Amino acid sequence: MIGRMHEKMESSRGTQRPARPRGAARATLLVLIASAGSLVGPEPVSSQTSEAGPGGAAQDAELARVIDAVLDAYGGVERLRGVEAIRQEGQIRTSSGGHGIVVRISRGGTALSSLVHYQDRVELRILEDGSGWRGSTPATLEAVQGPLLVSMEMQAARILAPWFLDSHRNEVRRLPDEEDLLVLSIGLGEGRELRLWIDPAVHHIVRSTSLMDMGPMTLTFTSRYDDFRLVDGVLIPHAEENSAQGTPTSSVQLGRVLVNPTGDDLVLPAVG
């Protein structure tokens, strides 16, 4: 359970390390980090909102309409704001031929944990209060910084994209359509941007890409979504295809999804 796992983490940490994640009372977010970072050219990452000008009011109204349509498709603002946690369980396959089981629970959008059990190894990752750790067991978790930490933060944003659309309305801008898909950009500050590709027929987010400006390069993570299903009135994609540098890295097929889980469904399976 999370509480016992965190007790092991506390007993194994050095005095100079960042504080370890707290226990189940914090209800850390469990999600899969299903894609790796990729390096592309120095593409500018912008957090600007729509500029005012001729037709600006109409453009803003159209942007608001698109945002509202997406939120409605995912269950509506009221229902989405009532979601405190989501648990996801499924299968993962990597481009190298590996496969395993993944357990996720998402909460809040700023905390993140994942447990992936492959045939030959276990990957445990935790993000909370702006700090991140990764390892194979609670006792082996090590603090991460830089691109690894940023990638965990941006994965949380991608997984909870509809919620970010609602909470970051003032940072959303419309980009040119691509392949008959609507494209929105959410500026998240510090050179970070989340781009969403939306099917205008049903207003499902079918692709997300997070971009992180790291100076001379931009790190990108991309996920494509399919197999959309309603779970307690909330739309959840059950299939993901993840890539980096334009190369597939992994695919995920969810089998069990719970909205607002309780009790043992709010904790990671014990490892180590």
Short mmCIF file of C-alpha atoms in Angstrom, two decimals:
data_model
loop_
_atom_site.label_atom_id
_atom_site.label_comp_id
_atom_site.label_asym_id
_atom_site.label_seq_id
_atom_site.Cartn_x
_atom_site.Cartn_y
_atom_site.Cartn_z
CA MET A 1 0.00 0.00 0.00
CA ILE A 2 1.08 3.58 -0.55
CA GLY A 3 1.41 4.28 3.16
CA ARG A 4 3.72 1.30 3.78
CA MET A 5 5.66 2.04 0.62
CA HIS A 6 6.26 5.61 1.71
CA GLU A 7 7.41 4.44 5.17
CA LYS A 8 10.10 2.39 3.41
CA MET A 9 10.99 5.40 1.29
CA GLU A 10 11.41 7.61 4.38
CA SER A 11 13.62 5.07 6.15
CA SER A 12 15.87 4.70 3.09
CA ARG A 13 16.40 8.38 2.22
CA GLY A 14 19.48 10.40 3.17
CA THR A 15 19.22 13.58 5.19
CA GLN A 16 20.27 15.73 2.23
CA ARG A 17 17.67 14.41 -0.22
CA PRO A 18 14.36 16.12 -0.95
CA ALA A 19 11.47 15.00 1.25
CA ARG A 20 9.85 11.82 0.00
CA PRO A 21 6.18 11.76 -1.08
CA ARG A 22 3.65 11.59 1.71
CA GLY A 23 1.25 8.69 2.24
CA ALA A 24 -2.28 7.91 1.11
CA ALA A 25 -3.67 11.02 2.76
CA ARG A 26 -2.02 12.92 -0.06
CA ALA A 27 -3.58 10.40 -2.50
CA THR A 28 -0.81 10.69 -5.05
CA LEU A 29 -1.64 10.49 -8.69
CA LEU A 30 -0.89 7.10 -10.29
CA VAL A 31 -0.42 7.24 -13.98
CA LEU A 32 1.79 5.60 -16.55
CA ILE A 33 4.73 7.47 -18.03
CA ALA A 34 4.18 5.71 -21.32
CA SER A 35 6.45 7.70 -23.60
CA ALA A 36 10.05 8.87 -23.71
CA GLY A 37 11.44 12.33 -24.45
CA SER A 38 12.52 13.25 -27.95
CA LEU A 39 14.87 15.89 -29.27
CA VAL A 40 13.79 18.11 -32.12
CA GLY A 41 14.97 21.41 -33.49
CA PRO A 42 14.68 24.56 -31.41
CA GLU A 43 10.97 25.04 -32.02
CA PRO A 44 9.69 28.04 -30.08
CA VAL A 45 7.44 27.19 -27.18
CA SER A 46 4.92 29.95 -26.58
CA SER A 47 2.33 30.56 -23.88
CA GLN A 48 0.70 33.54 -25.55
CA THR A 49 -3.05 33.79 -25.64
CA SER A 50 -5.02 34.94 -28.66
CA GLU A 51 -4.07 38.43 -29.76
CA ALA A 52 -6.63 41.18 -29.92
CA GLY A 53 -7.40 42.81 -33.25
CA PRO A 54 -9.98 42.79 -36.01
CA GLY A 55 -12.24 39.84 -35.43
CA GLY A 56 -10.58 39.22 -32.07
CA ALA A 57 -13.85 39.06 -30.14
CA ALA A 58 -15.31 36.57 -32.61
CA GLN A 59 -12.13 34.47 -32.46
CA ASP A 60 -12.25 34.46 -28.66
CA ALA A 61 -15.89 33.41 -28.75
CA GLU A 62 -15.08 30.57 -31.16
CA LEU A 63 -12.20 29.43 -28.95
CA ALA A 64 -14.50 29.41 -25.91
CA ARG A 65 -17.06 27.42 -27.90
CA VAL A 66 -14.44 24.80 -28.80
CA ILE A 67 -13.25 24.50 -25.21
CA ASP A 68 -16.82 24.13 -23.94
CA ALA A 69 -17.58 21.51 -26.60
CA VAL A 70 -14.55 19.44 -25.55
CA LEU A 71 -15.49 19.65 -21.88
CA ASP A 72 -19.08 18.66 -22.71
CA ALA A 73 -17.82 15.65 -24.67
CA TYR A 74 -15.79 14.49 -21.67
CA GLY A 75 -18.74 14.68 -19.29
CA GLY A 76 -19.38 18.36 -18.72
CA VAL A 77 -17.71 20.93 -16.50
CA GLU A 78 -19.69 20.06 -13.38
CA ARG A 79 -18.95 16.35 -13.62
CA LEU A 80 -15.27 16.89 -14.48
CA ARG A 81 -14.79 19.22 -11.53
CA GLY A 82 -16.26 16.52 -9.31
CA VAL A 83 -13.55 14.03 -10.29
CA GLU A 84 -10.99 13.71 -7.51
CA ALA A 85 -9.15 10.62 -8.73
CA ILE A 86 -9.07 8.11 -11.57
CA ARG A 87 -7.62 4.60 -11.36
CA GLN A 88 -6.52 2.86 -14.54
CA GLU A 89 -5.23 -0.68 -15.00
CA GLY A 90 -4.12 -2.26 -18.23
CA GLN A 91 -1.47 -3.79 -20.45
CA ILE A 92 1.58 -2.09 -21.92
CA ARG A 93 3.68 -3.19 -24.89
CA THR A 94 6.95 -1.53 -25.84
CA SER A 95 8.38 -1.09 -29.31
CA SER A 96 11.27 -3.37 -28.31
CA GLY A 97 8.89 -6.27 -27.71
CA GLY A 98 8.47 -6.01 -23.96
CA HIS A 99 5.11 -6.21 -22.27
CA GLY A 100 3.73 -5.83 -18.79
CA ILE A 101 1.00 -4.58 -16.49
CA VAL A 102 0.42 -0.94 -15.59
CA VAL A 103 -1.54 0.57 -12.71
CA ARG A 104 -2.38 4.29 -12.64
CA ILE A 105 -4.28 6.60 -10.38
CA SER A 106 -4.56 10.26 -11.33
CA ARG A 107 -5.37 13.11 -9.02
CA GLY A 108 -5.12 16.87 -9.21
CA GLY A 109 -2.79 17.15 -12.18
CA THR A 110 0.31 18.13 -10.20
CA ALA A 111 1.06 14.78 -8.58
CA LEU A 112 1.95 11.63 -10.48
CA SER A 113 2.86 8.04 -9.69
CA SER A 114 3.08 4.96 -11.87
CA LEU A 115 3.82 1.30 -11.41
CA VAL A 116 4.70 -0.76 -14.47
CA HIS A 117 5.53 -4.44 -14.01
CA TYR A 118 7.37 -5.88 -17.01
CA GLN A 119 8.44 -9.51 -17.37
CA ASP A 120 11.94 -8.77 -16.08
CA ARG A 121 11.70 -5.52 -14.14
CA VAL A 122 9.51 -3.06 -12.27
CA GLU A 123 9.35 0.69 -12.87
CA LEU A 124 8.03 2.94 -10.11
CA ARG A 125 7.75 6.69 -10.60
CA ILE A 126 6.31 9.31 -8.27
CA LEU A 127 5.74 13.05 -8.68
CA GLU A 128 4.43 15.21 -5.86
CA ASP A 129 4.70 18.86 -4.83
CA GLY A 130 7.11 19.64 -7.66
CA SER A 131 9.53 16.83 -6.78
CA GLY A 132 9.93 13.49 -8.54
CA TRP A 133 11.42 10.08 -7.83
CA ARG A 134 11.97 6.89 -9.81
CA GLY A 135 13.21 3.39 -9.04
CA SER A 136 12.16 -0.24 -8.95
CA THR A 137 10.97 -0.33 -5.31
CA PRO A 138 10.20 2.29 -2.67
CA ALA A 139 13.61 1.63 -1.10
CA THR A 140 15.44 2.32 -4.37
CA LEU A 141 13.63 5.52 -5.36
CA GLU A 142 16.04 8.31 -6.31
CA ALA A 143 15.22 11.97 -6.83
CA VAL A 144 15.10 13.16 -10.45
CA GLN A 145 15.52 16.65 -11.86
CA GLY A 146 15.75 18.39 -15.22
CA PRO A 147 14.16 16.72 -18.25
CA LEU A 148 13.11 13.60 -16.33
CA LEU A 149 11.19 15.65 -13.77
CA VAL A 150 9.68 17.91 -16.41
CA SER A 151 8.57 14.88 -18.44
CA MET A 152 6.69 13.53 -15.43
CA GLU A 153 4.97 16.88 -14.88
CA MET A 154 3.98 17.11 -18.52
CA GLN A 155 2.67 13.53 -18.55
CA ALA A 156 0.26 14.53 -15.79
CA ALA A 157 -0.89 17.42 -17.98
CA ARG A 158 -1.42 15.17 -21.00
CA ILE A 159 -3.34 12.52 -19.09
CA LEU A 160 -5.63 15.18 -17.58
CA ALA A 161 -5.88 17.39 -20.66
CA PRO A 162 -9.65 18.11 -20.36
CA TRP A 163 -9.15 19.31 -16.80
CA PHE A 164 -6.24 21.50 -17.89
CA LEU A 165 -8.44 23.05 -20.58
CA ASP A 166 -10.89 24.04 -17.86
CA SER A 167 -8.32 25.30 -15.33
CA HIS A 168 -6.04 27.06 -17.86
CA ARG A 169 -8.63 28.77 -20.08
CA ASN A 170 -6.70 32.04 -20.08
CA GLU A 171 -3.60 30.29 -21.42
CA VAL A 172 -5.36 28.49 -24.31
CA ARG A 173 -4.92 29.71 -27.88
CA ARG A 174 -6.04 28.37 -31.24
CA LEU A 175 -3.44 27.15 -33.74
CA PRO A 176 -4.01 26.45 -37.44
CA ASP A 177 -6.01 23.30 -38.11
CA GLU A 178 -4.07 20.20 -39.16
CA GLU A 179 -5.44 17.24 -41.13
CA ASP A 180 -9.02 18.35 -40.47
CA LEU A 181 -8.33 18.44 -36.73
CA LEU A 182 -8.67 21.45 -34.43
CA VAL A 183 -5.43 22.34 -32.65
CA LEU A 184 -5.26 24.07 -29.28
CA SER A 185 -2.21 25.14 -27.33
CA ILE A 186 -2.07 25.52 -23.55
CA GLY A 187 0.82 27.61 -22.23
CA LEU A 188 1.99 26.16 -18.90
CA GLY A 189 4.83 28.58 -18.22
CA GLU A 190 8.60 28.05 -17.93
CA GLY A 191 8.87 27.14 -21.61
CA ARG A 192 6.25 24.39 -21.40
CA GLU A 193 3.36 23.93 -23.77
CA LEU A 194 0.66 21.31 -24.21
CA ARG A 195 -0.85 20.94 -27.69
CA LEU A 196 -4.10 19.10 -28.30
CA TRP A 197 -5.52 17.80 -31.58
CA ILE A 198 -9.31 17.56 -31.48
CA ASP A 199 -11.74 15.72 -33.75
CA PRO A 200 -14.30 18.45 -34.59
CA ALA A 201 -17.06 15.90 -35.19
CA VAL A 202 -17.10 14.55 -31.63
CA HIS A 203 -14.64 16.91 -29.84
CA HIS A 204 -12.48 14.07 -28.56
CA ILE A 205 -8.80 14.77 -27.95
CA VAL A 206 -7.19 12.28 -30.33
CA ARG A 207 -3.60 13.41 -29.87
CA SER A 208 -1.56 15.37 -27.37
CA THR A 209 2.01 16.63 -27.53
CA SER A 210 3.89 18.28 -24.73
CA LEU A 211 6.80 20.55 -25.63
CA MET A 212 9.49 21.60 -23.19
CA ASP A 213 12.01 24.29 -24.10
CA MET A 214 15.37 23.12 -22.75
CA GLY A 215 17.47 25.89 -24.31
CA PRO A 216 19.18 24.66 -27.50
CA MET A 217 16.59 21.93 -27.94
CA THR A 218 12.93 21.15 -27.36
CA LEU A 219 11.83 17.94 -25.66
CA THR A 220 8.58 16.49 -26.98
CA PHE A 221 6.24 13.69 -25.88
CA THR A 222 3.32 12.54 -28.02
CA SER A 223 0.34 10.30 -27.26
CA ARG A 224 -2.47 9.27 -29.61
CA TYR A 225 -5.79 8.19 -28.10
CA ASP A 226 -8.54 5.82 -29.20
CA ASP A 227 -11.19 3.46 -27.82
CA PHE A 228 -13.08 6.20 -25.97
CA ARG A 229 -15.54 4.95 -23.35
CA LEU A 230 -17.74 6.57 -20.72
CA VAL A 231 -16.92 5.59 -17.15
CA ASP A 232 -19.45 6.94 -14.65
CA GLY A 233 -20.24 9.68 -17.14
CA VAL A 234 -16.60 10.68 -17.76
CA LEU A 235 -15.03 10.03 -21.17
CA ILE A 236 -11.77 8.06 -20.87
CA PRO A 237 -9.58 6.90 -23.78
CA HIS A 238 -8.72 3.24 -23.22
CA ALA A 239 -6.04 2.94 -25.93
CA GLU A 240 -2.84 4.95 -26.28
CA GLU A 241 0.00 4.95 -28.78
CA ASN A 242 3.07 6.79 -27.54
CA SER A 243 6.05 8.01 -29.51
CA ALA A 244 9.26 10.01 -29.28
CA GLN A 245 11.29 11.51 -32.12
CA GLY A 246 8.56 10.26 -34.43
CA THR A 247 9.36 6.67 -33.41
CA PRO A 248 6.81 4.50 -31.55
CA THR A 249 7.82 3.74 -27.97
CA SER A 250 4.86 1.95 -26.39
CA SER A 251 1.16 1.19 -26.53
CA VAL A 252 -1.29 0.88 -23.66
CA GLN A 253 -4.67 -0.84 -23.54
CA LEU A 254 -6.69 -0.18 -20.41
CA GLY A 255 -8.99 -2.84 -19.04
CA ARG A 256 -10.27 -1.48 -15.72
CA VAL A 257 -10.97 2.19 -15.03
CA LEU A 258 -12.53 3.67 -11.89
CA VAL A 259 -13.63 7.28 -11.40
CA ASN A 260 -13.25 8.50 -7.81
CA PRO A 261 -11.91 5.19 -6.45
CA THR A 262 -11.92 4.52 -2.73
CA GLY A 263 -10.11 2.31 -0.22
CA ASP A 264 -7.49 -0.05 -1.63
CA ASP A 265 -8.16 1.24 -5.15
CA LEU A 266 -6.37 4.45 -4.12
CA VAL A 267 -3.06 2.67 -3.47
CA LEU A 268 -0.35 1.10 -5.57
CA PRO A 269 0.18 -2.66 -5.46
CA ALA A 270 3.00 -3.57 -3.07
CA VAL A 271 6.42 -4.06 -4.64
CA GLY A 272 9.82 -4.95 -3.20
#
